[in-house]
Short mmCIF file of C-alpha atoms (C1' of nucleotides) in Angstrom, two decimals:
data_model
loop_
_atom_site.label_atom_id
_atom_site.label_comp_id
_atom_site.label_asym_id
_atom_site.label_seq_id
_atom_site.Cartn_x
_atom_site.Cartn_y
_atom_site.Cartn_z
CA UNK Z 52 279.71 130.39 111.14
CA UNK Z 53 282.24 132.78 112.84
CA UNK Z 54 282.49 130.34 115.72
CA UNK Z 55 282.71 127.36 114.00
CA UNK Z 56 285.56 128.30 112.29
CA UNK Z 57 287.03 130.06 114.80
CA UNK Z 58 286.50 126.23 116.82
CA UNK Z 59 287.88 124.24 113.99
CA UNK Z 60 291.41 126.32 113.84
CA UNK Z 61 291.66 125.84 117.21
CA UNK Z 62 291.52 122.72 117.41
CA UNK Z 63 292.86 121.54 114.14
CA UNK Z 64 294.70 124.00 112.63
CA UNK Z 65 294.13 125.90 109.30
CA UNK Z 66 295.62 123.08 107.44
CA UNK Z 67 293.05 120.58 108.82
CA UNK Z 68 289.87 122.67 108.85
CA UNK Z 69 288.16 122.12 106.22
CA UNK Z 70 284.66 124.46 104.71
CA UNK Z 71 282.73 121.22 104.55
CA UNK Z 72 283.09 120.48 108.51
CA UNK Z 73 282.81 124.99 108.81
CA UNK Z 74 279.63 125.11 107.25
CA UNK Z 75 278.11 121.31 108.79
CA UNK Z 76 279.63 122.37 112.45
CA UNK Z 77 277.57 125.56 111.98
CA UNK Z 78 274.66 124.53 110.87
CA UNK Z 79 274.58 124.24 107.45
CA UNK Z 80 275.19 122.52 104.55
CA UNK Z 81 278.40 120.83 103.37
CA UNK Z 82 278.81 123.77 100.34
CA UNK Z 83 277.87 127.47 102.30
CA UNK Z 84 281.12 128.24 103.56
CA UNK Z 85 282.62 128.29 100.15
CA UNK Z 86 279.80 129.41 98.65
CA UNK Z 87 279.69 132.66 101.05
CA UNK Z 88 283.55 133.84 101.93
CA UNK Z 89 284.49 132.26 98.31
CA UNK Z 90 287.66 130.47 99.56
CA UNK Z 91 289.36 129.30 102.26
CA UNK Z 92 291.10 132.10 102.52
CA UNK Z 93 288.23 134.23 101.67
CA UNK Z 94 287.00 133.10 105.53
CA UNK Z 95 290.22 133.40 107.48
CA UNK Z 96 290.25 136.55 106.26
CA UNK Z 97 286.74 137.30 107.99
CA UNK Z 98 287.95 135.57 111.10
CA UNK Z 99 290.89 138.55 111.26
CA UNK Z 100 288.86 140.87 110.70
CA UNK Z 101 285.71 139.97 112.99
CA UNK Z 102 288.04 139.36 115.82
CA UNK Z 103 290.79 142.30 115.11
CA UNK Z 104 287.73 144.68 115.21
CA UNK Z 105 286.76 143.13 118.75
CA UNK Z 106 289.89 143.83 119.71
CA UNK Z 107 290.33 147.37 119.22
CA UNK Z 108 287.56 148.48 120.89
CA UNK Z 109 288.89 146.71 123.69
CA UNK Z 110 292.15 148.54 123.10
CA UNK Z 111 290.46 151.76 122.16
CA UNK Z 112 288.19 151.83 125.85
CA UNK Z 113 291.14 150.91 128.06
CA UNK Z 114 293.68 153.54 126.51
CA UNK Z 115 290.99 156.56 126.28
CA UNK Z 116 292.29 159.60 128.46
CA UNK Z 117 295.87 157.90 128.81
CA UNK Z 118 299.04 159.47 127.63
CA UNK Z 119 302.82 158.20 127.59
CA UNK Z 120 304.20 155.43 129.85
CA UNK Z 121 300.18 155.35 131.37
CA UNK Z 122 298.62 154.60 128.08
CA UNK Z 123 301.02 151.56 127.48
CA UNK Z 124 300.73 150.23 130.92
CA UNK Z 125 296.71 150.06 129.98
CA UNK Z 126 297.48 148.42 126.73
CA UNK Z 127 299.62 145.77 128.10
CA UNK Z 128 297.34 144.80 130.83
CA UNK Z 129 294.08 144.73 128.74
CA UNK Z 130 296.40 142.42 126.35
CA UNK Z 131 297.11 140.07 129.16
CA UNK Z 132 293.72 140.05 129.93
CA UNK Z 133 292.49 139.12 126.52
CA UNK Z 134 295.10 136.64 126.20
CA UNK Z 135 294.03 134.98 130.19
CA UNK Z 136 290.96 134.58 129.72
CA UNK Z 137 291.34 133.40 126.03
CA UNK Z 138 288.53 133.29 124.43
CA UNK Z 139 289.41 130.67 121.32
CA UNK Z 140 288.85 133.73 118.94
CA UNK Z 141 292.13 135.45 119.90
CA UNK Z 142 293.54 132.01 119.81
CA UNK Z 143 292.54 131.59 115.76
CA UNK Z 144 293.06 135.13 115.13
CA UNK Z 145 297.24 135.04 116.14
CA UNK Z 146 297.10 131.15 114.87
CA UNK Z 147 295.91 132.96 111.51
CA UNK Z 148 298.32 136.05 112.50
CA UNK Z 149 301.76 133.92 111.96
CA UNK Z 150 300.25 132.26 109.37
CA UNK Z 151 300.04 134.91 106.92
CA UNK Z 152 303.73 135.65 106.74
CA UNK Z 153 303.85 133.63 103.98
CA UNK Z 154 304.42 134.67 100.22
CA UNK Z 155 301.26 134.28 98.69
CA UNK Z 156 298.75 134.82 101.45
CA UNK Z 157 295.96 137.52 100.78
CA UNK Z 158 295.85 137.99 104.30
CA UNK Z 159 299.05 139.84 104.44
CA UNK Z 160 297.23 142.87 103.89
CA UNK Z 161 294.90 142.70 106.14
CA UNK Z 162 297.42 141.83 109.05
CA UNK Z 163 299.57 144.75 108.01
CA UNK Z 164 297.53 146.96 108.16
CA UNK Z 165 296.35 145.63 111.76
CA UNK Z 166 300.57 145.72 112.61
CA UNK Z 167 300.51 149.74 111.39
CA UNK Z 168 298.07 150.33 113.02
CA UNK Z 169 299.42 148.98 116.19
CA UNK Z 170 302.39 151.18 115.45
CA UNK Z 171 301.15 154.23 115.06
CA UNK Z 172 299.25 153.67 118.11
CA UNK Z 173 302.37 153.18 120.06
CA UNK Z 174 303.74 156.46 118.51
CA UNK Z 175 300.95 158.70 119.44
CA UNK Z 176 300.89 157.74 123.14
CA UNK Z 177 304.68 158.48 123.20
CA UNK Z 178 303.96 161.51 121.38
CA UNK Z 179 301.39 162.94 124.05
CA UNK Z 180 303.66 161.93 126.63
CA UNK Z 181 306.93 164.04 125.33
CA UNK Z 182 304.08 166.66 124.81
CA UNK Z 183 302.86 166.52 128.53
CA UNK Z 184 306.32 166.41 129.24
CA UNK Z 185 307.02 163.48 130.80
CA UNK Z 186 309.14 161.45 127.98
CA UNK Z 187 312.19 162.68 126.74
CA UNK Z 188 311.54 164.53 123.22
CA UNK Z 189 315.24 163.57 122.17
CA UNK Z 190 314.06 159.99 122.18
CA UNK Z 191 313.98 158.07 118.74
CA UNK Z 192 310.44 157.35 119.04
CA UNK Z 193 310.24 155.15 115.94
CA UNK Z 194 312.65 152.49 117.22
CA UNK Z 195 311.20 152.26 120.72
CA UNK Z 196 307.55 151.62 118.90
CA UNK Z 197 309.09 149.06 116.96
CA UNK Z 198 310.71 147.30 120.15
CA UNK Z 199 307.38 147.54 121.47
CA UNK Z 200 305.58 145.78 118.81
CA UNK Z 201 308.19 143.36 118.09
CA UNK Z 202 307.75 142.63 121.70
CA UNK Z 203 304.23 142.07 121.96
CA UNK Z 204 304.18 139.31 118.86
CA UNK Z 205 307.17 137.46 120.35
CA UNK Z 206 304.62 137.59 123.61
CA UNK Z 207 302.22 136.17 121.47
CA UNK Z 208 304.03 133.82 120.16
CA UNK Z 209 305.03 132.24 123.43
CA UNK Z 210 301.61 132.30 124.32
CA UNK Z 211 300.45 130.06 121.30
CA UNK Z 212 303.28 128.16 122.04
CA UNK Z 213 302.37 127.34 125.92
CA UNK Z 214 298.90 128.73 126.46
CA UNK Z 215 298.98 127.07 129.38
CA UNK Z 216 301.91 129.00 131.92
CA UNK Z 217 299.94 132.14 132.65
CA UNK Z 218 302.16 132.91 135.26
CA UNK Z 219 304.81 133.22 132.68
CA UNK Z 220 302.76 135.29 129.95
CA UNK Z 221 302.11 138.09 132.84
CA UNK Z 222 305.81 138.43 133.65
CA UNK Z 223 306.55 138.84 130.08
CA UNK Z 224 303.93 141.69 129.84
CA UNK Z 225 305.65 143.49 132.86
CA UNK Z 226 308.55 142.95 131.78
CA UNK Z 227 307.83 144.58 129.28
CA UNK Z 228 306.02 147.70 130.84
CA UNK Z 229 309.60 147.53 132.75
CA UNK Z 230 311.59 147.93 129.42
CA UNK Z 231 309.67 151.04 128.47
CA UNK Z 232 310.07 152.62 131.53
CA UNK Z 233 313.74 152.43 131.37
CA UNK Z 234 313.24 153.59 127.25
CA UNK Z 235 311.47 155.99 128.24
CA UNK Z 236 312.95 158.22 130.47
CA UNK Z 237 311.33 161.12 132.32
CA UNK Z 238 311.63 164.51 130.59
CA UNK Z 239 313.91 166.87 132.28
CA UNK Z 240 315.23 164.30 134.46
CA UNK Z 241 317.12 167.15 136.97
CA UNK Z 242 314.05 167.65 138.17
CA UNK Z 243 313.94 164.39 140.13
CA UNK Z 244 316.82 166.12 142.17
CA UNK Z 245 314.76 168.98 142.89
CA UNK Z 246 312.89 168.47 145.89
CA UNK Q 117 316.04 118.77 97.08
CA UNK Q 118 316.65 120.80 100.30
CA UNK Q 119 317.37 123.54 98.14
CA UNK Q 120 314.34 123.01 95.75
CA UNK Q 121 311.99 122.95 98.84
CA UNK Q 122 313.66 125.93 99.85
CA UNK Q 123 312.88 127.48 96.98
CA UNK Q 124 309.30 126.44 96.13
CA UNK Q 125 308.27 127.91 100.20
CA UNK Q 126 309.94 131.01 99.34
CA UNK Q 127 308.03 131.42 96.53
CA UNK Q 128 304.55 130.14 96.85
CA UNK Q 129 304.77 129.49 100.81
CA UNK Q 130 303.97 126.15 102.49
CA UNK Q 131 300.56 125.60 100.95
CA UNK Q 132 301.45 126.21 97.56
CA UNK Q 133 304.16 124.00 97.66
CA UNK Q 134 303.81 120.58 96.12
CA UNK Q 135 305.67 117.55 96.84
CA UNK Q 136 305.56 116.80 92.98
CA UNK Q 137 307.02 120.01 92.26
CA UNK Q 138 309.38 119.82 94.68
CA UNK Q 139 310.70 116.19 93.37
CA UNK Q 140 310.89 117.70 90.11
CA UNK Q 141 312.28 120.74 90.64
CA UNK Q 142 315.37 118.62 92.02
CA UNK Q 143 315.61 116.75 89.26
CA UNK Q 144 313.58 113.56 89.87
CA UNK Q 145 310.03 111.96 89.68
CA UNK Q 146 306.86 113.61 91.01
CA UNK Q 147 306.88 111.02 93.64
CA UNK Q 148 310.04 110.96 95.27
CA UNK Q 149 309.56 113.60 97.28
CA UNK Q 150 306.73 111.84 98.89
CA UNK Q 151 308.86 108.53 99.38
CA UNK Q 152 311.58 110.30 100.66
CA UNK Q 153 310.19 112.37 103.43
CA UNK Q 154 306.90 110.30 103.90
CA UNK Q 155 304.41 113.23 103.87
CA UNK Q 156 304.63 117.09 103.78
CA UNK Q 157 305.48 117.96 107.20
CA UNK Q 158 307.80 115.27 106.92
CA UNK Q 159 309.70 117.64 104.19
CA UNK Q 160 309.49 120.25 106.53
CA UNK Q 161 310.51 118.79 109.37
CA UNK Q 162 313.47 117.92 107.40
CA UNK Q 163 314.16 121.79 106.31
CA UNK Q 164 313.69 123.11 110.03
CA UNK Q 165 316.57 120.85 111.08
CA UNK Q 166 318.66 121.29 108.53
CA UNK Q 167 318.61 125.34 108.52
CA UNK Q 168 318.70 125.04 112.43
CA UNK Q 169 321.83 123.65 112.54
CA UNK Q 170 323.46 125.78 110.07
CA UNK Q 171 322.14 128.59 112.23
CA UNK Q 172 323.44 126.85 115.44
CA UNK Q 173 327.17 126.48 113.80
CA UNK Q 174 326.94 130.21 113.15
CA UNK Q 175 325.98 131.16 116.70
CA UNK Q 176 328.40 129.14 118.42
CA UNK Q 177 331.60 129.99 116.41
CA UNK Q 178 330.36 133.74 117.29
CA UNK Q 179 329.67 133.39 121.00
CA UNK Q 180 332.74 130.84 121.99
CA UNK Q 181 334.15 132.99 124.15
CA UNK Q 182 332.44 135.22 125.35
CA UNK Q 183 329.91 135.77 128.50
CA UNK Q 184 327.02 138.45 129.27
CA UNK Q 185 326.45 141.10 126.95
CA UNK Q 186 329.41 140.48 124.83
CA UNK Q 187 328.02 137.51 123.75
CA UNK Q 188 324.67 138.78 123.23
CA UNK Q 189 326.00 141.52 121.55
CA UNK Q 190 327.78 138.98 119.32
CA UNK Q 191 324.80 137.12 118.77
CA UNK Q 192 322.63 139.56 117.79
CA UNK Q 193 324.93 140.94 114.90
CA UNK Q 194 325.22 137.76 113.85
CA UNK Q 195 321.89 137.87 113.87
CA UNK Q 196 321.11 140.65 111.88
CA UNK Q 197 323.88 139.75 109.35
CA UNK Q 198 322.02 136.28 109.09
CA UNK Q 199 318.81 138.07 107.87
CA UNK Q 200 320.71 140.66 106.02
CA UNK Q 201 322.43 138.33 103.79
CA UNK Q 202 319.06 136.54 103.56
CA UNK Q 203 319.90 133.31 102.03
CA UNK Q 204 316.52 132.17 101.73
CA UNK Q 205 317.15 129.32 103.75
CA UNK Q 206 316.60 131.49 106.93
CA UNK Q 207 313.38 132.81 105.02
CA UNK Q 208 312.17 129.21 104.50
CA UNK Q 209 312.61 128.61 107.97
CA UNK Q 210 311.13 131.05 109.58
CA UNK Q 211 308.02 130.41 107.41
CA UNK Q 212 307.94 127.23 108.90
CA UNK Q 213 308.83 128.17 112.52
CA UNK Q 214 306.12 130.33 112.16
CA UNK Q 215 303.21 128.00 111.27
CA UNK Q 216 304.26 125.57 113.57
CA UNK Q 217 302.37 126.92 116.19
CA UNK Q 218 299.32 125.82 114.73
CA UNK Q 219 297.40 122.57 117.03
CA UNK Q 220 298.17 119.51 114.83
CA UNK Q 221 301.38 120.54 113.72
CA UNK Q 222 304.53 118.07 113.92
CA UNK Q 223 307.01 120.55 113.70
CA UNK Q 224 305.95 121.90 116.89
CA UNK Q 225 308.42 119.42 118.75
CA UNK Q 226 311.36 120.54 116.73
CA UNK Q 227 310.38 124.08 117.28
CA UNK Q 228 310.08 124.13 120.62
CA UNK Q 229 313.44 122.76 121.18
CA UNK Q 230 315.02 125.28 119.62
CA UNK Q 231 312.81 127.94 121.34
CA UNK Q 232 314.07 126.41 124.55
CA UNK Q 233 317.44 125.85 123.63
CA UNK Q 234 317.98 129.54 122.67
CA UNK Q 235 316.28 130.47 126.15
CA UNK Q 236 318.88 128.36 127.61
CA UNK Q 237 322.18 129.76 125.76
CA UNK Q 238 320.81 133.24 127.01
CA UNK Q 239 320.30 132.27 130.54
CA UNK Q 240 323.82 130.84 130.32
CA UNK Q 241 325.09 134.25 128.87
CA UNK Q 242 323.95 136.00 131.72
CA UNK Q 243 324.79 133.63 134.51
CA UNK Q 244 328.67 134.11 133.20
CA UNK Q 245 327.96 137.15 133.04
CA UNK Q 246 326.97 137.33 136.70
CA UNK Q 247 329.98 134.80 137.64
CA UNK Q 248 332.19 137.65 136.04
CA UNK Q 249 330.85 140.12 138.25
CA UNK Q 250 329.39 142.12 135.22
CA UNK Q 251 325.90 141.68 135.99
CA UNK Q 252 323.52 141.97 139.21
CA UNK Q 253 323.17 138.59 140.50
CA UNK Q 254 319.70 140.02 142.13
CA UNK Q 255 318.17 139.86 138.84
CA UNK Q 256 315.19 137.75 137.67
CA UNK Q 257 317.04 136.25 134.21
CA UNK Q 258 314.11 133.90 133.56
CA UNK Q 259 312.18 137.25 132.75
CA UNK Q 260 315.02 139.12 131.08
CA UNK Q 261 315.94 135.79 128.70
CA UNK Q 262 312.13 135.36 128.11
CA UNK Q 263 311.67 139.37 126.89
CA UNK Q 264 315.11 138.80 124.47
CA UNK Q 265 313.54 135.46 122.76
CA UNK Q 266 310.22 136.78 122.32
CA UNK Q 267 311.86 140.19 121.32
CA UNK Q 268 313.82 137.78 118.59
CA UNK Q 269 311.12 136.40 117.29
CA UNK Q 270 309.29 139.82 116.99
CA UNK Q 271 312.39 140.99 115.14
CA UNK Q 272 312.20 138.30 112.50
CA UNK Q 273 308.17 138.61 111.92
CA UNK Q 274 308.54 142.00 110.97
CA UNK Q 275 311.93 141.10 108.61
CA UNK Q 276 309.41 138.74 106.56
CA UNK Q 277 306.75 140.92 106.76
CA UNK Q 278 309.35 143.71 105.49
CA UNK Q 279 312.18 141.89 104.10
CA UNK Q 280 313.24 145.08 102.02
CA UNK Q 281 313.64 147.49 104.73
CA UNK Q 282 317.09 146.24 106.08
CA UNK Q 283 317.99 149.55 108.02
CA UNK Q 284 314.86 149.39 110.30
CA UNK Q 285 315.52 146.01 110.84
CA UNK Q 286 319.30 146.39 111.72
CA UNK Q 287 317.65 149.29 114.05
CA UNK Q 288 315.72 146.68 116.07
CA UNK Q 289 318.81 144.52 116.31
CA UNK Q 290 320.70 148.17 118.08
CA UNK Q 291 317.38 148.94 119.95
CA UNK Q 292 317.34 145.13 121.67
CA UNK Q 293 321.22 145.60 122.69
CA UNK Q 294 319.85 149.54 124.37
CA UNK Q 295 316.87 147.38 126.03
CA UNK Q 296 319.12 144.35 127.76
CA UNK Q 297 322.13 146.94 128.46
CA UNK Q 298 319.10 148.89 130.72
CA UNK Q 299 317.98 145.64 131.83
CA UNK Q 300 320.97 144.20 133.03
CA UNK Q 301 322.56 146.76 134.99
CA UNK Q 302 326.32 146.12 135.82
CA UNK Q 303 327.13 144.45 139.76
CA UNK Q 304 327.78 146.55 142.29
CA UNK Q 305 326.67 150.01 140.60
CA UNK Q 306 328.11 151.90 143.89
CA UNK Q 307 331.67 150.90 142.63
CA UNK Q 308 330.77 153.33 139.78
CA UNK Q 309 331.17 156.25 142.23
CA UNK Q 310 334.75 155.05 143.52
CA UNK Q 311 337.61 156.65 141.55
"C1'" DA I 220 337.93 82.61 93.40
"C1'" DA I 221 333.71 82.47 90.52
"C1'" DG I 222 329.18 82.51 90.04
"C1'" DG I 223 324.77 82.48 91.53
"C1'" DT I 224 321.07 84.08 94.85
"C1'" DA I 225 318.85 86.93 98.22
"C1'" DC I 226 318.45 91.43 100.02
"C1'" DT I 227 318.74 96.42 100.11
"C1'" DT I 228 318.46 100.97 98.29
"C1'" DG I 229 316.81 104.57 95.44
"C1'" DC I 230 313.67 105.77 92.58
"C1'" DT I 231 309.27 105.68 89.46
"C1'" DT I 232 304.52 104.83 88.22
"C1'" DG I 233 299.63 103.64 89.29
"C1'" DT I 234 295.70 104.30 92.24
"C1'" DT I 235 292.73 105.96 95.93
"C1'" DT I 236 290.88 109.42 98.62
"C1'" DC I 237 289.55 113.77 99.84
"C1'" DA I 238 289.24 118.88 99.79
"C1'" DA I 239 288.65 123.06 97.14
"C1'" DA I 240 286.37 125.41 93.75
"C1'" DC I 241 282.76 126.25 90.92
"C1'" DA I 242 278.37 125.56 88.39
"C1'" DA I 243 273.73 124.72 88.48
"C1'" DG I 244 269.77 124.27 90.89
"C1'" DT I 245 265.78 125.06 94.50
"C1'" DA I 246 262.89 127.26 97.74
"C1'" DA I 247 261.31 131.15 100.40
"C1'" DG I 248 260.32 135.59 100.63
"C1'" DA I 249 259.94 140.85 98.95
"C1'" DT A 112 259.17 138.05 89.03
"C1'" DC A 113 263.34 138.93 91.03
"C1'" DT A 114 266.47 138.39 94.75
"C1'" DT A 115 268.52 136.15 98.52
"C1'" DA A 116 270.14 132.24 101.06
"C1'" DC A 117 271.24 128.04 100.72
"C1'" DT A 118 272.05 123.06 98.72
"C1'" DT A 119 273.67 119.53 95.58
"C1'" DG A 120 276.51 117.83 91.65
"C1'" DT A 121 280.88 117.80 89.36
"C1'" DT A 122 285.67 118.78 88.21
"C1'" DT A 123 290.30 119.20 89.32
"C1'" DG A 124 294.29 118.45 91.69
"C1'" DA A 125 297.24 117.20 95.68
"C1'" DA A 126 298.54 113.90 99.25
"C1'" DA A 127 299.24 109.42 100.56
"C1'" DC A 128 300.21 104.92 99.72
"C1'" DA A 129 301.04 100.59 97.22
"C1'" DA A 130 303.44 98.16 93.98
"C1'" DG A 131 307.07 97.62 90.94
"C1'" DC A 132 311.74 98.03 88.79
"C1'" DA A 133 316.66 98.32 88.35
"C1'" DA A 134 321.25 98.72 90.09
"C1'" DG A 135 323.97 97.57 93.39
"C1'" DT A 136 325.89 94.91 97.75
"C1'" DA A 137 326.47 91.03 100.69
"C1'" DC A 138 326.53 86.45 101.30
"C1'" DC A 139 326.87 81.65 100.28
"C1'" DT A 140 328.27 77.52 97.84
"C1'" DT A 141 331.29 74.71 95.63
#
DNA sequence: AAGGTACTTGCTTGTTTCAAACAAGTAAGA
DNA sequence: TCTTACTTGTTTGAAACAAGCAAGTACCTT
């Protein structure tokens, strides 16, 4: 069921998928979509979740043992990764992602909660890194983590625009790792002039 | 009936919104909308444009004059005041720009255009800004103008996921000025150490 | 110039189709 | 017998489209 849908939004959208074809492309019966997430809604909002949990513990495995600038680095490569080889879920998840912006959608919660998450993510790394000193602890943490994040969706959002230049996805993830290193500067920085 | 449709996806979001209510929230029949625009996303289509190019007046008057990162200084507070004063046109259109990246859509076209045409007015920023000897012509600008789109657009998803918190979001506008100063570094950085 | 006719424009109303939502049912198993 | 997993029937409502109407506007004829 989790495959047909996450098929159908590929391919045709959330607009134009439709619980009838969900629960026939999977199998089923015209009626057991609806009948089991409730609404339309009701199964986007088991697509997010299904895939968002994949996700992080992707996210979680890559960034174990990894502190500061390191930990990021991890994140943003694992990212690319998941969005290269593209499997269609992380296509419907982002697809479903934008879509719940909008006033009205019960999903907002849900991707919230994904987006804090994401944040506070971003802060602890920093924070182990100012406390193995190598970040600055001056630094306004907050605002970097929200550059970061901000950064990532607009990635995203290129990517769902042209899935198809990869070449062009990876530079924007290391350009990326670039901006943090020069937001994140090294702790103590006389040091480097100490030989 | 720009501003009705306006109103109604500001309020319900693109799925709630009916063409009936739309025609009669302006005043007419339930079915003009319908005539008028042919079909949904040919209402929508309508409101991207129109909001666009009230956007694109803005950003020109602001920018006529000025190269590198004066200008996108300049365009990012006229960013930020854009959101800030929040008609909801800008909210409206983002909401759309947003769920245009959906397969199927028809306002993907329109979108894209104006993805591309901001990339360009950026790459043109710089390249003065190189011609004036402020910036290192060395630089890959492709990957900086790429990182300051996609950090736009991650700017705006979190003002309509947060619309309320104005400060943060004003912070992200500062924090994007920090990250391109660092990432385009002035020409000739030795002629900082001549007196 | 006057008056009549065709054509356009802007809008409304009627109708079809199709998806969502929900209710009621069935069959297989514990 | 009760629950679970699923199917089928039905209602409601929106989108899309067709057809119609009324108020111009242009054009043509004498």
């Amino acid at each position: 069921m989790l495959d047909a849908a996450v098929a159908l939004i590929g391919q045709r959208g959330t607009a134009g998928t439709t619980l009838k074809e969900v629960g026939e492309q999977a199998g089923y019966s015209r009626g057991l979509a609806g009948y089991r997430f409730g609404s339309k809604e009701g199964l986007f909002g088991f697509v997010v979740k299904a895939v968002g949990e994949e996700w992080l513990r992707e996210l979680t495995a890559v960034t174990r043992d990894k502190v500061g600038l390191a930990a990021i680095e991890a994140a943003l490569d694992a990212h690319a990764r998941f969005l290269a080889e593209a499997p269609e879920h992380v296509r419907a998840f982002y697809v479903l992602w934008f879509e719940a912006i909008g006033p009205r959608s019960t999903l907002k919660g849900v991707i919230e909660r994904v987006h804090e998450r994401r944040r506070r993510d971003v802060l602890e790394w920093i924070a182990r890194g100012v406390a193995a000193g190598e970040i600055d602890p001056e630094l306004d943490t907050g605002a970097v983590a929200d550059h970061f994040c901000g950064a990532i969706v607009g990635i995203v959002y290129q990517w769902l625009v042209q899935p198809v230049d990869r070449a062009r996805i990876e530079a924007m993830h290391e350009t990326l790792k670039l901006t943090m290193r020069r937001l994140l500067p090294a702790h103590l920085p006389s040091e480097e002039y100490t030989p």
